[in-house]
Backbone as numpy.savetxt, mean C-alpha at the origin, in Angstrom:
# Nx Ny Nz CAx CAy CAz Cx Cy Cz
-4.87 -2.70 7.06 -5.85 -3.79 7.15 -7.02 -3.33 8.02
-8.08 -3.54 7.57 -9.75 -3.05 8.29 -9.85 -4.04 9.27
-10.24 -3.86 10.32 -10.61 -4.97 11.31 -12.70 -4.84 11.42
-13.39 -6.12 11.64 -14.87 -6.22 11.95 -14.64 -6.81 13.54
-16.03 -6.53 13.99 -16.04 -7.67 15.64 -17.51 -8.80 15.21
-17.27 -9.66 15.21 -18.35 -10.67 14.88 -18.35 -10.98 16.12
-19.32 -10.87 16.63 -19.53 -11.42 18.45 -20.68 -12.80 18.03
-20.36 -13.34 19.37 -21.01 -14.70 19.79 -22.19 -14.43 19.92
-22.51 -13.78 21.08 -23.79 -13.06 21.22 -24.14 -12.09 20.21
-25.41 -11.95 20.43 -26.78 -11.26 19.47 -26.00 -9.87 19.51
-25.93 -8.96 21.10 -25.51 -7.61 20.96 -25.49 -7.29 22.35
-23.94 -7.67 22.17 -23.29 -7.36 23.85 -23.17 -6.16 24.21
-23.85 -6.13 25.53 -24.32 -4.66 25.69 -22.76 -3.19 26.20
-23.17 -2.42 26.33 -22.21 -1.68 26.90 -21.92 -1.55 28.34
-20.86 -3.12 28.65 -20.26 -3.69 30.46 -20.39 -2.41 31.04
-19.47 -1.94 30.37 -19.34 -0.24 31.46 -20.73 0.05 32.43
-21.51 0.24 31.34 -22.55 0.96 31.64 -23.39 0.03 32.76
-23.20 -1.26 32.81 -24.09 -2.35 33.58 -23.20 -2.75 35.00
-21.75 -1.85 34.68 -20.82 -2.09 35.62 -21.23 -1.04 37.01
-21.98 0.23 36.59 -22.16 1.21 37.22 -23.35 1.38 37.97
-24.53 0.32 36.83 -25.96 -0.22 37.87 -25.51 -1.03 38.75
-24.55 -2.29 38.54 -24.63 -2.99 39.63 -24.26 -2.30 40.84
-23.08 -1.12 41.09 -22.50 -0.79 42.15 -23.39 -0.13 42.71
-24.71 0.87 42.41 -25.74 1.76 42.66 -26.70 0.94 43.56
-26.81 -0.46 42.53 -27.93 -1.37 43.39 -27.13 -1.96 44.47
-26.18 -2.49 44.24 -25.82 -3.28 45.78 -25.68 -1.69 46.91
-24.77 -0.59 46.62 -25.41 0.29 47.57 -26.50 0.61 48.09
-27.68 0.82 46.97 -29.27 0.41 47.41 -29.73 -0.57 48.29
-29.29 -2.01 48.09 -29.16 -2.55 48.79 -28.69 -2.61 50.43
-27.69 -2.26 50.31 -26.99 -2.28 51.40 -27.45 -0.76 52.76
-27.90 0.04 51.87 -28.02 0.87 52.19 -29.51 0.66 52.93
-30.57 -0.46 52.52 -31.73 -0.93 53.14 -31.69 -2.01 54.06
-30.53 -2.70 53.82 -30.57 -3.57 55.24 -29.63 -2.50 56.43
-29.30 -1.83 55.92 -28.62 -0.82 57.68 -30.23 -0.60 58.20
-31.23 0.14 57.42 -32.25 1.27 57.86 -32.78 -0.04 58.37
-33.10 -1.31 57.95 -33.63 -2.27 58.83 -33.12 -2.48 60.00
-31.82 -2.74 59.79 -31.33 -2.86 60.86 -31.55 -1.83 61.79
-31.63 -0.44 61.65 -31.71 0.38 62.32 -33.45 0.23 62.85
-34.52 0.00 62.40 -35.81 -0.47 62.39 -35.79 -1.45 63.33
-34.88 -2.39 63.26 -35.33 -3.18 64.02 -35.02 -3.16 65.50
-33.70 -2.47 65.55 -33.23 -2.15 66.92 -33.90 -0.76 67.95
-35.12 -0.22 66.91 -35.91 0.71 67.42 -37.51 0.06 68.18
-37.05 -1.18 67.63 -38.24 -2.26 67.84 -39.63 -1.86 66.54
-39.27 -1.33 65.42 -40.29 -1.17 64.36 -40.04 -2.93 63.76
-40.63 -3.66 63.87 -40.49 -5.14 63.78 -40.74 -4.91 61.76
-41.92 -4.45 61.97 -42.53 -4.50 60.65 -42.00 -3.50 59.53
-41.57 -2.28 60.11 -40.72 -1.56 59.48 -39.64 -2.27 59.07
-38.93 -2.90 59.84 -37.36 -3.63 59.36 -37.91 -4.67 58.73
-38.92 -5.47 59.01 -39.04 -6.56 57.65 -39.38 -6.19 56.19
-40.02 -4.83 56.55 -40.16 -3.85 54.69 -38.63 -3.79 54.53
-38.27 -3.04 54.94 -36.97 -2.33 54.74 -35.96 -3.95 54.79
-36.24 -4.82 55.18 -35.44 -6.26 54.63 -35.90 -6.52 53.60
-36.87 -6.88 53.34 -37.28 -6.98 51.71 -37.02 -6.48 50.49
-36.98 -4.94 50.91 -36.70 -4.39 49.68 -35.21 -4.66 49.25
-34.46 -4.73 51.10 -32.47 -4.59 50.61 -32.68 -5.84 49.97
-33.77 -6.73 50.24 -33.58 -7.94 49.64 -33.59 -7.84 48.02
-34.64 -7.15 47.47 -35.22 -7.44 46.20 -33.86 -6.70 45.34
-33.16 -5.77 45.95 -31.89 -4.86 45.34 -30.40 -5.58 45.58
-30.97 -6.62 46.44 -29.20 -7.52 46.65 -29.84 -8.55 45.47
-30.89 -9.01 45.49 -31.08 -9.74 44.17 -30.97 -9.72 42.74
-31.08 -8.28 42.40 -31.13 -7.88 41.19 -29.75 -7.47 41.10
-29.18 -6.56 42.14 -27.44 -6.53 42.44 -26.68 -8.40 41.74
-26.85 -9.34 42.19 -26.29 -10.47 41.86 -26.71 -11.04 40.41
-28.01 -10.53 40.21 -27.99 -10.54 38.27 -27.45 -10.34 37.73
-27.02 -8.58 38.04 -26.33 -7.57 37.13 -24.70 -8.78 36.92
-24.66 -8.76 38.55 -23.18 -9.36 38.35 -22.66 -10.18 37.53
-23.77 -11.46 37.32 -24.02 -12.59 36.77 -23.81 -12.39 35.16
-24.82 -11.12 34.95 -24.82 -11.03 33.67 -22.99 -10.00 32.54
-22.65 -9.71 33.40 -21.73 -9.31 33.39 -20.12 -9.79 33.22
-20.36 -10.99 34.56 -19.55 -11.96 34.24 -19.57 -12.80 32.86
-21.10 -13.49 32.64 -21.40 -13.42 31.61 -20.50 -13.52 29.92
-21.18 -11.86 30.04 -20.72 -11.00 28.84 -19.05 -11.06 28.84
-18.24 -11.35 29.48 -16.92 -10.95 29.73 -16.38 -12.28 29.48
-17.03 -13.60 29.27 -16.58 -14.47 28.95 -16.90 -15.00 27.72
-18.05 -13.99 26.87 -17.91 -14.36 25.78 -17.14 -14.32 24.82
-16.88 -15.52 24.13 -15.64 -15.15 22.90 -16.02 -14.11 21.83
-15.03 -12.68 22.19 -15.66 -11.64 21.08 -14.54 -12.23 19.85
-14.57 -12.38 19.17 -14.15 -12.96 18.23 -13.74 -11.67 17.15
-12.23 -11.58 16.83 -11.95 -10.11 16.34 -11.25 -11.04 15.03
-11.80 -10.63 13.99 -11.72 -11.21 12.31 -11.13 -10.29 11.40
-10.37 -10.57 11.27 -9.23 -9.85 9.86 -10.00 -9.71 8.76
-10.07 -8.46 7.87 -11.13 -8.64 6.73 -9.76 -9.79 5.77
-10.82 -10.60 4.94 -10.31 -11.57 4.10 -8.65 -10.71 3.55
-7.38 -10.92 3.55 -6.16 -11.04 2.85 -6.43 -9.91 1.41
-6.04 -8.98 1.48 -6.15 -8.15 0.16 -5.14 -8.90 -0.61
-5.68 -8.93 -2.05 -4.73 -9.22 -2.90 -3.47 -8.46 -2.81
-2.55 -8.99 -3.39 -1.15 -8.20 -3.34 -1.31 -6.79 -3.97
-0.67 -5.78 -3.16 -0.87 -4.24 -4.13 0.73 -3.99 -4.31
0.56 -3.57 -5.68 1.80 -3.22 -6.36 2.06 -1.78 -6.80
2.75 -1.01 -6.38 2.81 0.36 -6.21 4.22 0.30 -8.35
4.03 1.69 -8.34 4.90 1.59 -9.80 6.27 1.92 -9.30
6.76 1.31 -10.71 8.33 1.40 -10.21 8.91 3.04 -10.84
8.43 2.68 -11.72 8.51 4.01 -12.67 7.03 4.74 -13.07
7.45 6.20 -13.62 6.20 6.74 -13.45 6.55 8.11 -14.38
6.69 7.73 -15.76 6.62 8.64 -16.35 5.48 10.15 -16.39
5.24 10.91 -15.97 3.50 11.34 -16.23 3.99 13.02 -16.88
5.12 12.83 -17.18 5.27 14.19 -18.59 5.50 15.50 -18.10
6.06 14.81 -16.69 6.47 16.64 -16.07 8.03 16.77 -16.37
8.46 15.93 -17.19 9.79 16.40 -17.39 9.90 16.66 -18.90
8.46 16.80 -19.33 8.50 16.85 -21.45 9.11 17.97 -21.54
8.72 19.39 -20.22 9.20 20.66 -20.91 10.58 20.66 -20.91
10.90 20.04 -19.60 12.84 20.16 -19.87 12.86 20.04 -21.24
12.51 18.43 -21.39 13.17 17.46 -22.87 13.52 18.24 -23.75
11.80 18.86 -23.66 11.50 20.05 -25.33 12.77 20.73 -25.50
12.53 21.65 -24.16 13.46 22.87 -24.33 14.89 22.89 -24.89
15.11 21.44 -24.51 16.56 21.17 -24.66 16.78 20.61 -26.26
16.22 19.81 -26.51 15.60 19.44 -27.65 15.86 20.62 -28.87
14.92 21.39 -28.75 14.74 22.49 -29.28 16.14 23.40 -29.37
17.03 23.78 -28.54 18.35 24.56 -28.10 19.06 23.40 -29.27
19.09 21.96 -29.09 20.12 21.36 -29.57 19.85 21.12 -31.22
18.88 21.36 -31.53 18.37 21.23 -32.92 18.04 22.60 -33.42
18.04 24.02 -32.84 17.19 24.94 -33.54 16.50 24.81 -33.73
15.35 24.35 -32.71 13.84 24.58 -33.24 12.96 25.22 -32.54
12.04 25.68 -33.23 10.86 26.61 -32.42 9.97 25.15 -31.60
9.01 25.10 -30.36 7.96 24.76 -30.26 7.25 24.70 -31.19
6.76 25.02 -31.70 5.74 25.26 -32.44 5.49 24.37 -34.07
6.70 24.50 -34.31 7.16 23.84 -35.04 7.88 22.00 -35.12
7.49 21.89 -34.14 8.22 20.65 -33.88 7.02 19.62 -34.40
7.62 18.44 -35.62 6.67 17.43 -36.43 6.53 16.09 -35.11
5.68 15.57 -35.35 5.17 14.18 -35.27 6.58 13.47 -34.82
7.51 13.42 -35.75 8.31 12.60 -35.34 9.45 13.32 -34.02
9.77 14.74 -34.02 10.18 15.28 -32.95 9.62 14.90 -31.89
8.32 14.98 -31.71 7.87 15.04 -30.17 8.24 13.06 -29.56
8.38 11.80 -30.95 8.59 11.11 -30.51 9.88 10.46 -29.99
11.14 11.92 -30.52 12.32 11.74 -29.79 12.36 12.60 -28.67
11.63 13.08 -28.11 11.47 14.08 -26.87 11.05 13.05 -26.08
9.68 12.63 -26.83 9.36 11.28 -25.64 10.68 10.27 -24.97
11.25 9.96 -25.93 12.57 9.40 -25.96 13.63 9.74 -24.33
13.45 11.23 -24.97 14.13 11.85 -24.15 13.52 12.03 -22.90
12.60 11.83 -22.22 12.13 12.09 -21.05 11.94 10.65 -20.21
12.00 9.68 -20.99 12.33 8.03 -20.54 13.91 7.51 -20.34
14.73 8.94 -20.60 16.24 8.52 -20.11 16.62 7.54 -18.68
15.85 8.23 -17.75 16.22 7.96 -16.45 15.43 6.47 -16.02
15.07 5.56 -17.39 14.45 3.97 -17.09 14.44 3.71 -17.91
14.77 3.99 -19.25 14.74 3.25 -20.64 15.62 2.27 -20.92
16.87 2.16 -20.39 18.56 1.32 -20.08 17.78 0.05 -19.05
17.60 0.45 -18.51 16.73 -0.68 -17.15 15.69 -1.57 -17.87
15.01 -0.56 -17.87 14.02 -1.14 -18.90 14.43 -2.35 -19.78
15.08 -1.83 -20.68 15.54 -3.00 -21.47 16.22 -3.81 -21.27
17.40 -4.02 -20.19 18.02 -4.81 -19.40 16.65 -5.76 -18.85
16.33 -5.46 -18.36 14.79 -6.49 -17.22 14.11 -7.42 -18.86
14.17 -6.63 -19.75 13.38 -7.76 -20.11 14.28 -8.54 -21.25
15.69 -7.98 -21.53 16.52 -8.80 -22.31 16.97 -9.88 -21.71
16.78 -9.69 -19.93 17.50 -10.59 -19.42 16.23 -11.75 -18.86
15.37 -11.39 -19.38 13.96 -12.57 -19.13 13.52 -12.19 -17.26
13.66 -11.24 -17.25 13.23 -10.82 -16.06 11.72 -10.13 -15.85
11.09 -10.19 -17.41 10.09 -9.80 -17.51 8.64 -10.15 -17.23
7.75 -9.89 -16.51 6.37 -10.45 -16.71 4.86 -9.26 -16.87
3.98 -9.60 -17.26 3.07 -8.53 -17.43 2.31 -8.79 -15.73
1.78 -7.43 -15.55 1.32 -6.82 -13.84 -0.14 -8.02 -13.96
0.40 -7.99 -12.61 -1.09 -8.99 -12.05 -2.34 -8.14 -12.43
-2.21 -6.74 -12.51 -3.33 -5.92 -12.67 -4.01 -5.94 -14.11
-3.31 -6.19 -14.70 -3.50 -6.05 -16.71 -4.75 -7.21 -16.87
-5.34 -7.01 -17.63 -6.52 -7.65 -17.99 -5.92 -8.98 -19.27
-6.74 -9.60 -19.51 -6.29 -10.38 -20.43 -5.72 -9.66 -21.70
-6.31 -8.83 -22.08 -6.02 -7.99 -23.63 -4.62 -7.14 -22.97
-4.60 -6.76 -22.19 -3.57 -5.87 -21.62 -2.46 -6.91 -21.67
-2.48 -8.14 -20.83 -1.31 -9.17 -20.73 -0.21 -9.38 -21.76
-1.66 -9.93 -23.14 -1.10 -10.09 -24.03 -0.07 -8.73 -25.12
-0.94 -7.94 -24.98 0.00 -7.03 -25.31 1.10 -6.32 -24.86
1.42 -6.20 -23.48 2.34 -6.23 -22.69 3.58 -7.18 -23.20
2.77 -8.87 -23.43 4.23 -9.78 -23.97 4.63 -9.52 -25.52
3.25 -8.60 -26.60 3.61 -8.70 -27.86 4.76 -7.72 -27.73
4.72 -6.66 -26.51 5.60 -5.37 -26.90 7.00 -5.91 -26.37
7.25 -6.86 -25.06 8.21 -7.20 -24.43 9.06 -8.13 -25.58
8.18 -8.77 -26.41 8.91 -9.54 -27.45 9.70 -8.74 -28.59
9.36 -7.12 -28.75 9.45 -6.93 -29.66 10.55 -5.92 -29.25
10.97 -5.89 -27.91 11.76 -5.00 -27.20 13.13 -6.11 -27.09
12.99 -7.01 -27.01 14.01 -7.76 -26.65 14.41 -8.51 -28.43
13.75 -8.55 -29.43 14.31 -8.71 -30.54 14.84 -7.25 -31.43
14.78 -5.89 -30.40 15.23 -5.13 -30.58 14.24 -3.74 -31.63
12.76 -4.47 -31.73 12.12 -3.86 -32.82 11.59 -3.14 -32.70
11.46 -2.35 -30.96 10.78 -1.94 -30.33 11.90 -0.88 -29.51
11.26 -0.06 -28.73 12.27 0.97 -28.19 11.30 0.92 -26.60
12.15 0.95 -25.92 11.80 0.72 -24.54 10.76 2.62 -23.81
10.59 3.14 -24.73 10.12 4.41 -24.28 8.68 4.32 -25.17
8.40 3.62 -26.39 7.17 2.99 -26.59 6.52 2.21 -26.21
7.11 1.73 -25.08 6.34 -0.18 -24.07 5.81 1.38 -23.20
6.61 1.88 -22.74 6.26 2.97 -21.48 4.87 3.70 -22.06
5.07 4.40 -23.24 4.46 5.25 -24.25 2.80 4.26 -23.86
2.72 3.58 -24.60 1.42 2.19 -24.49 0.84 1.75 -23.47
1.51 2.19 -22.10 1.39 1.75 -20.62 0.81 3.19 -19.86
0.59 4.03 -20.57 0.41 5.56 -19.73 2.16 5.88 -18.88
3.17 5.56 -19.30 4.00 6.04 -18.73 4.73 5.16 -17.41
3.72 3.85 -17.52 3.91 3.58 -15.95 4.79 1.98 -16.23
5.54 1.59 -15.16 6.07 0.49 -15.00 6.12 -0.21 -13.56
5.06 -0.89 -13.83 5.21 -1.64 -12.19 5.98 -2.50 -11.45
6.04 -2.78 -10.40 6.98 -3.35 -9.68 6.76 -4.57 -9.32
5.54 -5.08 -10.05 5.18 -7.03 -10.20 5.65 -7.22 -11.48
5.95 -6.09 -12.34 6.26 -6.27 -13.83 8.03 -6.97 -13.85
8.44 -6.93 -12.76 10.09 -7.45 -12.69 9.74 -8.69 -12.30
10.65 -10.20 -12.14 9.91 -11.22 -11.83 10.77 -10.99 -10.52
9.65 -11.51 -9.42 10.20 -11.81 -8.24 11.62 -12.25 -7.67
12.14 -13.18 -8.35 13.30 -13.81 -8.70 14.31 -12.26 -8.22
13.94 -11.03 -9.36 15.01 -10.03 -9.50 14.55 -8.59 -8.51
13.56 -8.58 -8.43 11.89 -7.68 -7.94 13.37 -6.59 -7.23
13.72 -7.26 -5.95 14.46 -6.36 -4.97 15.68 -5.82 -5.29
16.37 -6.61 -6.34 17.51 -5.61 -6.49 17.42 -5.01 -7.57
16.26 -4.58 -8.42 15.65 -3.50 -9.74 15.48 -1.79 -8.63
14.30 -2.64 -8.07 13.84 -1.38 -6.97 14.48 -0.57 -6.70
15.91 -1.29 -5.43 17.00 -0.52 -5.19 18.46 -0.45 -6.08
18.32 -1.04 -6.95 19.41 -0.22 -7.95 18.58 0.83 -8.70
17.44 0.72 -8.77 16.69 2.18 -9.39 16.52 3.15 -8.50
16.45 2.86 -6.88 16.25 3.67 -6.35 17.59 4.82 -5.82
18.77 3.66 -5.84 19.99 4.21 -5.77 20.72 4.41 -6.73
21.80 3.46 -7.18 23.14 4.10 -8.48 22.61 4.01 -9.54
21.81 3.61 -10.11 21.19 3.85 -11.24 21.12 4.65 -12.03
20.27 5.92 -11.23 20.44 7.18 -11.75 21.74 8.05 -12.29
22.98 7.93 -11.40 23.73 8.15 -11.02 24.95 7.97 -12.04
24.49 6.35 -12.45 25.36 5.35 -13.50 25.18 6.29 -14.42
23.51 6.39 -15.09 23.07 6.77 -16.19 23.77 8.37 -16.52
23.73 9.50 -15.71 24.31 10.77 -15.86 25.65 10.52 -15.92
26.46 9.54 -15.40 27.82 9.92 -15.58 28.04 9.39 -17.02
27.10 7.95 -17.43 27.36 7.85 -18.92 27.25 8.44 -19.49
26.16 9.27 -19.57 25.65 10.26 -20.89 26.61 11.23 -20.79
27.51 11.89 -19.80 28.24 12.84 -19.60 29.61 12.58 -20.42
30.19 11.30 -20.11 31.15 10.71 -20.27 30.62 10.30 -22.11
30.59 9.40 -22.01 30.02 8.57 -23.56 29.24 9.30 -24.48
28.20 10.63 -24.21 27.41 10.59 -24.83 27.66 12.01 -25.38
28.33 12.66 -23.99 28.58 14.16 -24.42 27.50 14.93 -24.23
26.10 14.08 -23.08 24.98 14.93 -22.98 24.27 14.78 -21.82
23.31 15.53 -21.22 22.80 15.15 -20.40 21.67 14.86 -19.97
21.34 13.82 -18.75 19.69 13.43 -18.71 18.86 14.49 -18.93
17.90 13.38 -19.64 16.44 13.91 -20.37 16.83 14.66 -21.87
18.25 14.65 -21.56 18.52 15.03 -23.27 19.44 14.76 -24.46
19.01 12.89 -24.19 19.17 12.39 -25.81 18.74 10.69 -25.42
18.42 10.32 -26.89 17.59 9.34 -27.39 17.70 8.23 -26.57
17.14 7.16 -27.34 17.61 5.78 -26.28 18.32 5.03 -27.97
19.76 4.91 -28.16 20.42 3.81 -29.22 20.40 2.59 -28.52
20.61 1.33 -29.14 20.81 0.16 -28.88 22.45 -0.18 -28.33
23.36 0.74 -29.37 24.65 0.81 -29.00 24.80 1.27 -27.97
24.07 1.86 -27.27 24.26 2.99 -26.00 24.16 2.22 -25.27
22.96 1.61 -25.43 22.49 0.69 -24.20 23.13 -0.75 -24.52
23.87 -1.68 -25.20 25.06 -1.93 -24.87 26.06 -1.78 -24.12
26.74 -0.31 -24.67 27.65 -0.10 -23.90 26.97 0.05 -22.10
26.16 0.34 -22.01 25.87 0.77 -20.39 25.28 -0.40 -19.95
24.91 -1.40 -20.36 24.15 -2.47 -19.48 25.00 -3.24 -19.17
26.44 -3.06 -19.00 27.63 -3.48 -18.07 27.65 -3.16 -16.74
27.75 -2.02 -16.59 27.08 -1.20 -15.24 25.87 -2.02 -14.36
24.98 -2.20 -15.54 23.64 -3.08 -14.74 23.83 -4.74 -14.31
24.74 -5.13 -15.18 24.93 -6.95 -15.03 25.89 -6.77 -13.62
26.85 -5.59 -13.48 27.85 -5.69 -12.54 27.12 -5.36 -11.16
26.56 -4.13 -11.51 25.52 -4.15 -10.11 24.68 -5.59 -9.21
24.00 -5.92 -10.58 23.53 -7.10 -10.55 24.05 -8.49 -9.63
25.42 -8.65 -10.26 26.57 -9.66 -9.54 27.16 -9.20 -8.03
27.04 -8.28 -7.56 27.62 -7.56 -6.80 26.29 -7.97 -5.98
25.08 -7.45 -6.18 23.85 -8.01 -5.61 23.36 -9.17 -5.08
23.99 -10.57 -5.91 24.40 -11.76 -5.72 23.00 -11.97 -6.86
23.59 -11.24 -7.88 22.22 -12.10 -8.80 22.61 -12.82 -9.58
């Protein structure tokens, strides 16, 4: 959070600095009524009434400084919070394609295929494959109406966000194409508040964890290398409702 100083006054000067005239002048001062004094006990009558005058004119301006000082020190500096930033929502997920080469490679080993060679529809089960580690979640959050589009999305964005969430939860849709349409990303206003904290940290903890021992166990394969089925994610979104209950959701 940025902090401003809106002061009372026009432009309160620098105390310090007015703290260090006053002590100079009242020494000035003081330092001209001794020499009077000393003037006068020499019998220079007229000498010590200069030399009173002046300690005078420097004890006077000495009790300004003070004045003004005190002053300044009682004005209300008034220290103002910049206005409340809107809420910032960091992503929950964050696909950005540094795990495509695993996918490929593996991809490629499990099918016999060259790079090079790989069609249109390959690279969209690779994609597949590199949304392993949130695609199960994914679709859990919004089968279970836990879904909402990011405060950040524009109106056109919103709506398409709910055409794809509708079409994910009537099954017509594959949870690695909502990602695909989003640049990869899934935010963390996109869960509804209601569920927000225990998505985070079951993604941040067993989640992962769940997901490799399924694919190991059930699938016979491992993350980042194989598809997202509906049957799959069936069978594994037991794991997620139990977490869930255990969570007190």
């Amino acid at each position: 959070m940025g902090w401003t100083m809106d002061n009372k006054v026009d432009d309160v000067p620098n105390i310090s600095g007015y703290t260090i005239a006053s002590v100079l002048t009242q020494f000035l001062a003081l330092m001209f009524f001794f020499l009077s004094l000393v003037a006068f006990m020499n019998g220079s009558i007229i000498a010590g009434i200069i030399l009173l005058a002046i300690g005078a004119v420097w004890e006077i301006l000495f009790v300004k400084l003070v004045k003004k000082i005190v002053y300044w020190k009682k004005q209300d500096v008034k220290v103002v919070a910049d206005p409340p930033a809107e809420d910032f929502y960091e992503p929950l997920y964050k696909n950005d394609g540094e795990g495509y080469d695993f996918s490929r490679n593996l991809y490629c080993k499990l099918y016999d295929k060259h790079p090079k060679d790989l069609t249109e529809e390959d690279e969209e089960i690779i994609w597949q494959y590199t949304c392993d580690d949130f695609s199960y979640l994914l679709a859990w959050i919004i089968e279970k109406d836990l879904y909402q589009p990011s405060v950040d999305d524009d109106e056109d964005e919103t709506e398409e966000s709910r055409e794809d969430a509708a079409k994910i939860k009537a099954r017509d849709m594959l949870p690695s194409e909502y990602l695909k349409n989003n640049g990869g990303y899934f935010m963390e206003d996109e869960v509804k508040e209601s569920a927000r904290r225990f998505v985070k940290e079951y993604y941040e903890g067993a989640y992962r964890e769940d997901v490799i021992k399924f694919a190991k166990d059930k699938l016979n394969a491992e993350l980042y290398g194989f598809p997202f089925r509906w049957e799959d994610y069936d069978a594994f979104k037991v794991h997620i409702d139990e977490a869930f209950e255990r969570y007190g959701g």
